[in-house]
Coordinates of C-alpha atoms in Angstrom, one line a residue:
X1 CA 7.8 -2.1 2.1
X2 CA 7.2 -5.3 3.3
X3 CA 9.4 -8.2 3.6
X4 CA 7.4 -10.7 1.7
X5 CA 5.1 -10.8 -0.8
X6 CA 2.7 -13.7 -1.5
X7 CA 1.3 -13.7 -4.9
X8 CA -1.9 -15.3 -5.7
X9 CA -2.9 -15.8 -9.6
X10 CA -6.7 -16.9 -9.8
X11 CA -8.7 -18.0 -12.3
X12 CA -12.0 -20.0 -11.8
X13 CA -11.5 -21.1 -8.0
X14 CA -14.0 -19.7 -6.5
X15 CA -14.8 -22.9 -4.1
X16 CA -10.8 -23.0 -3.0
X17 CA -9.5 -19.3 -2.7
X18 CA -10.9 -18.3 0.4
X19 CA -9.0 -21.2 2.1
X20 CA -6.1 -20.3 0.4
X21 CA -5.8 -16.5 1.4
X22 CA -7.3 -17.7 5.1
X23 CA -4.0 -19.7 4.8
X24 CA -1.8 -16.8 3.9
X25 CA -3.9 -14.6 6.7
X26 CA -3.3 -16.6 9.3
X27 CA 0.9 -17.1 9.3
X28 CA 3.1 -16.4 12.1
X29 CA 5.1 -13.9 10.3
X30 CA 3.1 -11.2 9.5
X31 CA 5.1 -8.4 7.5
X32 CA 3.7 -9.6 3.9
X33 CA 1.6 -8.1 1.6
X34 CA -1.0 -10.4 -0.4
X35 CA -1.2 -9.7 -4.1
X36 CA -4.3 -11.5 -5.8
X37 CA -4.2 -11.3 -9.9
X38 CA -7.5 -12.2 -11.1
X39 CA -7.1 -13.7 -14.4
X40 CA -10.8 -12.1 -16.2
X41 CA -12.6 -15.3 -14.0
X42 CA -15.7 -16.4 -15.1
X43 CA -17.5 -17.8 -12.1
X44 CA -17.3 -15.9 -8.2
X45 CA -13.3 -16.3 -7.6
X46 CA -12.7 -12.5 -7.8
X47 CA -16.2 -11.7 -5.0
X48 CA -14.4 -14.3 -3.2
X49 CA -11.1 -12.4 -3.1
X50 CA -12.5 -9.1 -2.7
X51 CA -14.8 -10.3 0.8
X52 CA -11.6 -9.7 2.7
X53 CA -10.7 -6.8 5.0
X54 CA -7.5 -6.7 5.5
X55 CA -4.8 -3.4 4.7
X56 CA -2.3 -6.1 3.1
X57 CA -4.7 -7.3 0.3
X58 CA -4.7 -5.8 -2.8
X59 CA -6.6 -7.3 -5.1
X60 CA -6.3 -6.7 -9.7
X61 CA -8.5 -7.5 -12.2
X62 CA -7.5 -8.5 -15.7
X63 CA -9.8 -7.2 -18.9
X64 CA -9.2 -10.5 -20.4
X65 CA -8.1 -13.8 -20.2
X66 CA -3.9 -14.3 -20.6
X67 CA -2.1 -17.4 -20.6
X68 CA -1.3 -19.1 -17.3
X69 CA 2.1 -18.4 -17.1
X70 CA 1.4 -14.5 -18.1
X71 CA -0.5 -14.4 -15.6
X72 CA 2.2 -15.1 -12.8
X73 CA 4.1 -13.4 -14.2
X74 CA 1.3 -10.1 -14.1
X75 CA 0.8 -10.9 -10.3
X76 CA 4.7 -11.0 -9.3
X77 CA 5.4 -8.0 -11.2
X78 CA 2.4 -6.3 -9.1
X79 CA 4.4 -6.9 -5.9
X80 CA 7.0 -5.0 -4.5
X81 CA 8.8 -7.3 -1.6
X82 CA 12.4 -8.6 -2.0
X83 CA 11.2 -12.4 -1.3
X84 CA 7.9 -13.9 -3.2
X85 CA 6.3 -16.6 -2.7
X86 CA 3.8 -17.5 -5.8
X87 CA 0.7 -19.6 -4.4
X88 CA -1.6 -21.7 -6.6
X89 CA -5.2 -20.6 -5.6
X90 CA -5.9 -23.8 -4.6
X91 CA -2.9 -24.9 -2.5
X92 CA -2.2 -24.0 1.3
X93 CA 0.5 -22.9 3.5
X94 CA 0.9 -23.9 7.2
X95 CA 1.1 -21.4 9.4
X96 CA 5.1 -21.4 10.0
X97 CA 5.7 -21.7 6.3
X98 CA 6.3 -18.2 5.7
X99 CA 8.5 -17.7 9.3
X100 CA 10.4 -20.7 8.5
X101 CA 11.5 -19.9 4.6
X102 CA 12.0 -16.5 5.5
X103 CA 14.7 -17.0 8.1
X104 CA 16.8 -18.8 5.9
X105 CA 16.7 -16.6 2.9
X106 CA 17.0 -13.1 4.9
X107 CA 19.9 -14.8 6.7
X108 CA 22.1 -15.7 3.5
X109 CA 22.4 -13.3 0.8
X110 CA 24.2 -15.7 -1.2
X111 CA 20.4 -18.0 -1.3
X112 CA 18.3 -17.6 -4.7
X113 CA 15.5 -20.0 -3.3
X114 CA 14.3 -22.2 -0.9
X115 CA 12.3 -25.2 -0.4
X116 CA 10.2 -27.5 1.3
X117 CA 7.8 -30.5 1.3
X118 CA 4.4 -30.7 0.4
X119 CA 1.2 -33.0 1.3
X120 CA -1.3 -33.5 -1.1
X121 CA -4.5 -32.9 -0.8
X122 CA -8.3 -33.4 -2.5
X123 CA -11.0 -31.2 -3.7
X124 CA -12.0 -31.9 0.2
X125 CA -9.0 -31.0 2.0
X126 CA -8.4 -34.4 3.1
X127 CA -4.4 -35.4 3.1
X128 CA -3.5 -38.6 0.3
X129 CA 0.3 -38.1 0.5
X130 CA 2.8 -37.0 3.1
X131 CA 5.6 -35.0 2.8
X132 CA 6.2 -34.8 -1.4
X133 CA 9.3 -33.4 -3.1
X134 CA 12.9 -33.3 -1.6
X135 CA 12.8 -37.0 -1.0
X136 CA 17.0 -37.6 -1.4
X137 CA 19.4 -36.5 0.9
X138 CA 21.2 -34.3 -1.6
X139 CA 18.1 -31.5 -1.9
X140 CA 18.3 -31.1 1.2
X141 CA 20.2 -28.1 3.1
X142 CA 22.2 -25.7 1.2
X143 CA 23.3 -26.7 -2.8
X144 CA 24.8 -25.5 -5.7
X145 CA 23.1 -25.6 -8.9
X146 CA 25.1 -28.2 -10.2
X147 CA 24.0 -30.6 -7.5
X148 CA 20.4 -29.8 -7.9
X149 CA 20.5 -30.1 -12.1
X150 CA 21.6 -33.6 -12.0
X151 CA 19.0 -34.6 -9.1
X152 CA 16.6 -33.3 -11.7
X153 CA 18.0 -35.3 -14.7
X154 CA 18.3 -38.3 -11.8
X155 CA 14.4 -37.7 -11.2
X156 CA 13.5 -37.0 -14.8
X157 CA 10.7 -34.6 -13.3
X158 CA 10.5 -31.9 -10.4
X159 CA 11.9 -33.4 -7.2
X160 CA 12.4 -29.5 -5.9
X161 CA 9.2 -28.5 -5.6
X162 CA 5.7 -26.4 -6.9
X163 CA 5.5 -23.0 -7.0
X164 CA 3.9 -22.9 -3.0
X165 CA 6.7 -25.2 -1.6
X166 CA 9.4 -22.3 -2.9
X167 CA 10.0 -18.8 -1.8
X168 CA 13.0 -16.6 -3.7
X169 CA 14.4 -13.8 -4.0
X170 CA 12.9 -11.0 -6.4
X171 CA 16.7 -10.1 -7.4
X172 CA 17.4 -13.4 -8.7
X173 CA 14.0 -13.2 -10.3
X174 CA 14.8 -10.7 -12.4
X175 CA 17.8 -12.1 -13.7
X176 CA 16.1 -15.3 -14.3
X177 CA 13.8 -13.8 -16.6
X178 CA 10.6 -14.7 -14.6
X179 CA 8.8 -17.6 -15.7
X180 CA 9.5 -18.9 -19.1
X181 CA 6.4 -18.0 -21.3
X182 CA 7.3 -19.9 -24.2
X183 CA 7.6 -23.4 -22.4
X184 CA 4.8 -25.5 -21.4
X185 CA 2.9 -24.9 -18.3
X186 CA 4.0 -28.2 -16.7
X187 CA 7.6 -27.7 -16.7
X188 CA 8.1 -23.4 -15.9
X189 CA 8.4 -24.0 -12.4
X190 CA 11.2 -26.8 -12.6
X191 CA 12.8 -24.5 -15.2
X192 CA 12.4 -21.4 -13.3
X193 CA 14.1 -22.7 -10.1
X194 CA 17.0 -23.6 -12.0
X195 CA 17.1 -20.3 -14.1
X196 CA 16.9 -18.7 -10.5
X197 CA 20.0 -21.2 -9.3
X198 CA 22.1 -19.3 -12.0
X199 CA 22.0 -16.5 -10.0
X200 CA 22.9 -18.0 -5.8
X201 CA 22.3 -21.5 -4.2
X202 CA 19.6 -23.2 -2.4
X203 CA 18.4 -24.7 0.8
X204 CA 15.7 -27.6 1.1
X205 CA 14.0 -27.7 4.0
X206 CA 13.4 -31.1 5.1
X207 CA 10.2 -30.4 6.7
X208 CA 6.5 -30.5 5.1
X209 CA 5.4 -26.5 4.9
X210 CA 2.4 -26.6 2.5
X211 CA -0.5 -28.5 0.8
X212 CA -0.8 -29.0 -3.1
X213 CA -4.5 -29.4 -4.1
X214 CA -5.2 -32.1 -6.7
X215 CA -9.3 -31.7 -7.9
X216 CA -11.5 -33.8 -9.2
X217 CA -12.0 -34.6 -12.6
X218 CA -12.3 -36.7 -15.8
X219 CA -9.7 -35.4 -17.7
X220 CA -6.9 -36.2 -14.5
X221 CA -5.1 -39.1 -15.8
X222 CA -4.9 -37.5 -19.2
X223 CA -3.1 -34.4 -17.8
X224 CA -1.1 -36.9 -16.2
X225 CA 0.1 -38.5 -18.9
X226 CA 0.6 -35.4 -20.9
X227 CA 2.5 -34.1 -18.2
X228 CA 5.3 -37.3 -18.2
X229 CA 5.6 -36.1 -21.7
X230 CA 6.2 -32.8 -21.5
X231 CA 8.5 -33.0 -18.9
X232 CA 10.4 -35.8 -20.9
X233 CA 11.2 -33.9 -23.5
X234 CA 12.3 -30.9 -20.9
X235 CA 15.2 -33.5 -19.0
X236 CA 16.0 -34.5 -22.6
X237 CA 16.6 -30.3 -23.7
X238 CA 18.2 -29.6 -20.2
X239 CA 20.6 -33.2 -20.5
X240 CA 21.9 -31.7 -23.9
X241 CA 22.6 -28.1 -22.5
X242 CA 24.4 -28.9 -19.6
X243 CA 26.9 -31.5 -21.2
X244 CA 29.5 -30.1 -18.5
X245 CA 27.8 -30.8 -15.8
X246 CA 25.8 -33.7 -15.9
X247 CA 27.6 -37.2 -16.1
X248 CA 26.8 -40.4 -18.1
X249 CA 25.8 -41.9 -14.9
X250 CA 23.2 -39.1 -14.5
X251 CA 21.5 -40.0 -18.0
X252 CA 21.3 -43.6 -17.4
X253 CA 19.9 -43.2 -13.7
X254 CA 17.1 -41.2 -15.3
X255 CA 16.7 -43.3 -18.4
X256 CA 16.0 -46.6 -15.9
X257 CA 13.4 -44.2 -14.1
X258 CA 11.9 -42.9 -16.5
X259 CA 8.9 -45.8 -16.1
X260 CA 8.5 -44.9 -12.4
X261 CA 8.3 -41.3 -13.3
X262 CA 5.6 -42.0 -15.8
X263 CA 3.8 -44.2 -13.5
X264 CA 4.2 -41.5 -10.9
X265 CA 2.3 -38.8 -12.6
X266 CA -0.2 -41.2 -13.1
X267 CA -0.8 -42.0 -9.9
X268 CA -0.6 -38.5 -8.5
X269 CA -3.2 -37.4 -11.6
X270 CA -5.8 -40.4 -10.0
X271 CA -6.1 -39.2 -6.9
X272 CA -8.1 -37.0 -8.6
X273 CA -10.6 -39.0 -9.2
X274 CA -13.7 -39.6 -7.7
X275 CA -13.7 -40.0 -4.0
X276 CA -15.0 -43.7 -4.2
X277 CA -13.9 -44.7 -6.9
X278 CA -11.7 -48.0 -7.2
X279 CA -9.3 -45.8 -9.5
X280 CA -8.5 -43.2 -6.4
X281 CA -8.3 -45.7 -4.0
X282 CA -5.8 -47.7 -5.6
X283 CA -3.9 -44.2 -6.3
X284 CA -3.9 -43.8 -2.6
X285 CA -2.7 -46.9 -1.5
X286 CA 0.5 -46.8 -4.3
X287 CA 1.2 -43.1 -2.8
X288 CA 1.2 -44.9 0.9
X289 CA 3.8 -47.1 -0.1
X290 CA 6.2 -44.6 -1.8
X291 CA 9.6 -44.2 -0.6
X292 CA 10.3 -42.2 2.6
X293 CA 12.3 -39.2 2.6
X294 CA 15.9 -40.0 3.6
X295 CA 15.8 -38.8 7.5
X296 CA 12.7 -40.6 7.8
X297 CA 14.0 -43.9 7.0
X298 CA 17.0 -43.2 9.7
X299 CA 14.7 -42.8 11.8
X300 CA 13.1 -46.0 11.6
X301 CA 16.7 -47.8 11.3
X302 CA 17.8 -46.3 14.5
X303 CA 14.3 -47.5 16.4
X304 CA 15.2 -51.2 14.6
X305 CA 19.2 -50.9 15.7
X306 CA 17.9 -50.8 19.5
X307 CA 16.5 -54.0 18.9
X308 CA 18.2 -55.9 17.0
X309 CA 21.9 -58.5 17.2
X310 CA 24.7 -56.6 15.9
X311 CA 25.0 -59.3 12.3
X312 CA 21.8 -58.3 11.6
X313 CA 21.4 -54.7 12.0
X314 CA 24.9 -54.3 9.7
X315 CA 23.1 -56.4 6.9
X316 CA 19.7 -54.3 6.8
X317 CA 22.0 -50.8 6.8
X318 CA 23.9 -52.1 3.7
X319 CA 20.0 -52.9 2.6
X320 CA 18.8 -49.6 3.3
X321 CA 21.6 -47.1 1.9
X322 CA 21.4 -49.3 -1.6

């Protein structure tokens, strides 16, 4: 059996799969088996998926075409290894992504999941954003599930991560229900990771292991905006079932976010947008200007400590930790 399994569910991306499964072919670790669930596509992606040679492909066919979140749930179901990794058919991994994650879950029994940070990407490949998701201090490392909810309800979307940034344990998995088929699509993944946290803890890795494709299209800043909504009303259902664990403080954090986070899928949905377009270009430039993940920002305080009077270096750390 092998100790990973990446699972691929693919519909309709026949000009992005065969960079994603070069991307799983070409990791470091190499005890994984790749599971490809073809979801009854209707343009090449299965000929695509099927023009590999390789002994740990295995590659299924669907009659017809089942809801999105069926269909991961087909594909993991398909694989036997304790750890999975489900990967969008569009989305990469870097080559150490499946080395890295694995050594920290095979190492602690007690993990349901782990993490890490994400660029995204174009229809072209071309990098718009650096190192997304686990951007504050307390995702990172090991966490309970308490700690992790209310940095969700903080964020008031998914600070945690899409399904490529995350690989967990089949065990917990299963308890977990899989992913939640009656929910919307834009939320499972946020809801599934903290389903699976019911069940052990989790580690973020503070480094960027993946790529999450955004494509062209017309209809991107209307997904975006349906997207702040359905999420919305998910912090709102997950604020009023978990009463006991997150504080006042919690709701009103996310309450005075909730504009950013609006603005936020907006701006990730744009970049969507045609290449040249003054729309994607102003997308870009917000995303350049985003906050830096926490260890980041030391870093740049400790290069501006070395050079700067005492006074003044004590009044721009009070700045930066506000």
């Amino acid at each position: 059996m092998p100790a990973v399994a990446v699972c691929i569910p693919l519909y309709n991306k026949e000009g992005f799969v065969y960079e994603t499964i070069r991307s799983v072919l070409g990791q470091t670790f190499s005890d994984f088996e790749l599971v490809i669930q073809d979801n009854a596509s209707q343009d090449g992606s299965l000929g695509v998926a099927r023009s590999f040679d390789d002994p740990r492909i295995r590659v299924l066919e669907s009659v017809e075409t089942i809801p999105a979140t069926a269909n991961f749930n087909r594909v993991v179901s398909a694989s036997r290894a304790p750890f999975i990794k489900v990967l969008p058919a569009d989305d990469l991994l870097r080559p150490d992504c499946l080395a890295r994650q694995w050594d920290v879950l095979a190492n602690d029994p007690g993990l349901a999941m782990v993490s890490a940070r994400h660029d995204v990407i174009d229809g072209e490949g071309e990098v718009v954003a650096r190192d997304r998701t686990l951007r504050h201090q307390d995702l990172i490392g090991k966490q309970g599930r308490s700690v992790v909810l209310r940095r969700v309800v903080r964020h008031g979307g998914n600070p945690i991560g899409n399904p490529g940034n995350v690989l967990f344990r089949r065990r917990a998995f299963a308890d977990a229900g899989g992913f939640p088929e009656h929910e919307d699509f834009f939320s499972v993944d946020v809801s599934l990771w903290l389903r699976l946290l019911e069940h052990g803890d989790f580690v973020g890795i503070p480094d960027t292991l993946c790529s999450f494709r955004i494509e062209a299209g017309t209809d991107t800043l209307a997904l975006g905006r349906e997207a702040a909504c359905i999420q919305r009303r998910f912090i709102e259902d997950l604020r009023r079932s978990n009463r006991s664990v997150v504080r006042r403080s919690d709701v009103m954090r996310g309450e005075l976010r909730r504009p950013v986070t609006a603005a936020r899928h907006r701006v990730l949905s744009a970049v969507g947008a045609p290449k040249n377009s003054p729309t994607r270009r102003l997308a870009t430039r917000l995303l350049a200007l985003a906050r830096k993940p926490p260890e980041a920002r030391h870093r740049n305080a400790s290069r501006t400590v070395s050079a700067e009077p005492a006074p003044q270096m004590m009044r721009r750390g009070r700045c930066e930790s506000s």
